[in-house]
mmCIF file of C-alpha atoms in Angstrom:
data_model
loop_
_atom_site.group_PDB
_atom_site.id
_atom_site.type_symbol
_atom_site.label_atom_id
_atom_site.label_comp_id
_atom_site.label_asym_id
_atom_site.label_seq_id
_atom_site.Cartn_x
_atom_site.Cartn_y
_atom_site.Cartn_z
ATOM 1 C CA MET A 1 -0.768 6.790 7.042
ATOM 2 C CA SER A 2 -3.672 9.108 7.778
ATOM 3 C CA ARG A 3 -5.847 10.427 4.951
ATOM 4 C CA GLY A 4 -8.530 12.294 6.829
ATOM 5 C CA ASN A 5 -9.909 13.270 10.188
ATOM 6 C CA GLU A 6 -8.410 11.249 13.013
ATOM 7 C CA ARG A 7 -10.818 10.127 15.713
ATOM 8 C CA THR A 8 -10.339 8.435 19.078
ATOM 9 C CA VAL A 9 -12.146 5.172 19.693
ATOM 10 C CA GLY A 10 -14.001 5.301 23.009
ATOM 11 C CA GLU A 11 -13.880 2.569 25.630
ATOM 12 C CA ARG A 12 -17.065 1.026 24.207
ATOM 13 C CA GLY A 13 -15.686 1.069 20.640
ATOM 14 C CA GLN A 14 -17.610 4.145 19.545
ATOM 15 C CA VAL A 15 -16.321 6.646 16.985
ATOM 16 C CA THR A 16 -17.955 9.941 15.996
ATOM 17 C CA LEU A 17 -18.186 10.449 12.235
ATOM 18 C CA PRO A 18 -17.073 13.930 11.112
ATOM 19 C CA LYS A 19 -19.982 16.303 10.480
ATOM 20 C CA GLU A 20 -18.814 17.126 6.919
ATOM 21 C CA ILE A 21 -18.865 13.446 5.983
ATOM 22 C CA ARG A 22 -22.260 12.833 7.629
ATOM 23 C CA GLU A 23 -23.746 15.808 5.781
ATOM 24 C CA ARG A 24 -22.197 14.876 2.432
ATOM 25 C CA LEU A 25 -23.468 11.289 2.688
ATOM 26 C CA GLY A 26 -26.826 12.173 4.220
ATOM 27 C CA ILE A 27 -26.188 10.230 7.432
ATOM 28 C CA GLU A 28 -28.236 11.507 10.370
ATOM 29 C CA GLY A 29 -28.478 10.522 14.021
ATOM 30 C CA GLY A 30 -30.317 7.216 14.349
ATOM 31 C CA ASP A 31 -29.463 6.052 10.794
ATOM 32 C CA GLU A 32 -28.005 2.590 10.361
ATOM 33 C CA VAL A 33 -24.597 2.050 8.777
ATOM 34 C CA VAL A 34 -22.763 -1.088 7.697
ATOM 35 C CA VAL A 35 -19.351 -1.687 9.257
ATOM 36 C CA HIS A 36 -16.950 -4.244 7.789
ATOM 37 C CA GLU A 37 -13.264 -4.988 7.385
ATOM 38 C CA ASP A 38 -11.666 -4.827 3.949
ATOM 39 C CA ASP A 39 -7.978 -5.639 3.518
ATOM 40 C CA GLY A 40 -7.083 -4.511 7.020
ATOM 41 C CA ARG A 41 -9.224 -1.368 6.898
ATOM 42 C CA VAL A 42 -12.422 -0.579 8.754
ATOM 43 C CA VAL A 43 -15.101 0.531 6.273
ATOM 44 C CA ILE A 44 -18.301 2.327 7.275
ATOM 45 C CA GLU A 45 -20.981 2.543 4.569
ATOM 46 C CA LYS A 46 -24.583 3.543 4.206
ATOM 47 C CA PRO A 47 -26.627 0.389 3.609
ATOM 48 C CA VAL A 48 -28.426 -0.035 0.301
ATOM 49 C CA THR A 49 -32.087 0.870 0.750
ATOM 50 C CA ARG A 50 -34.925 -1.293 -0.492
ATOM 51 C CA GLU A 51 -35.794 1.453 -2.979
ATOM 52 C CA GLU A 52 -32.235 1.560 -4.359
ATOM 53 C CA LEU A 53 -32.146 -2.226 -4.601
ATOM 54 C CA ALA A 54 -35.522 -2.324 -6.387
ATOM 55 C CA ALA A 55 -34.376 0.390 -8.823
ATOM 56 C CA GLY A 56 -31.249 -1.637 -9.586
ATOM 57 C CA TYR A 57 -33.308 -4.765 -10.275
ATOM 58 C CA ARG A 58 -35.668 -2.785 -12.529
ATOM 59 C CA ALA A 59 -32.741 -1.350 -14.500
ATOM 60 C CA THR A 60 -31.207 -4.815 -14.893
ATOM 61 C CA ALA A 61 -34.521 -6.277 -16.075
ATOM 62 C CA GLU A 62 -34.977 -3.436 -18.581
ATOM 63 C CA ARG A 63 -31.468 -3.956 -19.968
ATOM 64 C CA ALA A 64 -32.115 -7.710 -20.234
ATOM 65 C CA ARG A 65 -35.307 -6.996 -22.247
ATOM 66 C CA ASP A 66 -33.351 -4.636 -24.539
ATOM 67 C CA ILE A 67 -30.656 -7.265 -25.126
ATOM 68 C CA ALA A 68 -33.265 -9.950 -25.831
ATOM 69 C CA ALA A 69 -34.916 -7.676 -28.410
ATOM 70 C CA GLU A 70 -31.536 -6.964 -30.037
ATOM 71 C CA MET A 71 -30.743 -10.674 -30.192
ATOM 72 C CA GLU A 72 -34.145 -11.475 -31.687
ATOM 73 C CA HIS A 73 -33.543 -8.878 -34.411
ATOM 74 C CA ALA A 74 -30.062 -10.276 -35.104
ATOM 75 C CA SER A 75 -31.464 -13.804 -35.247
ATOM 76 C CA ASP A 76 -34.163 -12.724 -37.715
ATOM 77 C CA GLU A 77 -31.502 -11.050 -39.897
ATOM 78 C CA ALA A 78 -29.378 -14.199 -39.834
ATOM 79 C CA ASP A 79 -32.370 -16.319 -40.873
ATOM 80 C CA THR A 80 -33.085 -13.907 -43.735
ATOM 81 C CA TYR A 81 -29.535 -14.031 -45.075
ATOM 82 C CA LEU A 82 -28.574 -17.597 -44.218
ATOM 83 C CA GLY A 83 -31.837 -19.478 -44.060
ATOM 84 C CA ASP A 84 -32.852 -21.813 -41.274
ATOM 85 C CA ALA A 85 -30.113 -23.650 -39.399
ATOM 86 C CA PRO A 86 -29.845 -27.357 -40.238
ATOM 87 C CA ASP A 87 -31.139 -29.934 -37.723
ATOM 88 C CA TRP A 88 -27.902 -31.807 -37.124
#
């Protein structure tokens, strides 16, 4: 079942990516891509850049700080209404 542009694999295993796809994904000559197999399919992806990875870590850290602040507020409310927890 074909869902896109068919390409011929050259003798050395090379395949040319369609121009429309390269332009849409910002892939230029000389760029690196990641090639892997997934459930019997060949997948070609742009690798995650260091900047994208760093941004993801920053967003995760910010969300973790927000959750910690929410939990601290909830804990303070519980102490106000219920008092301190017993030392069992």
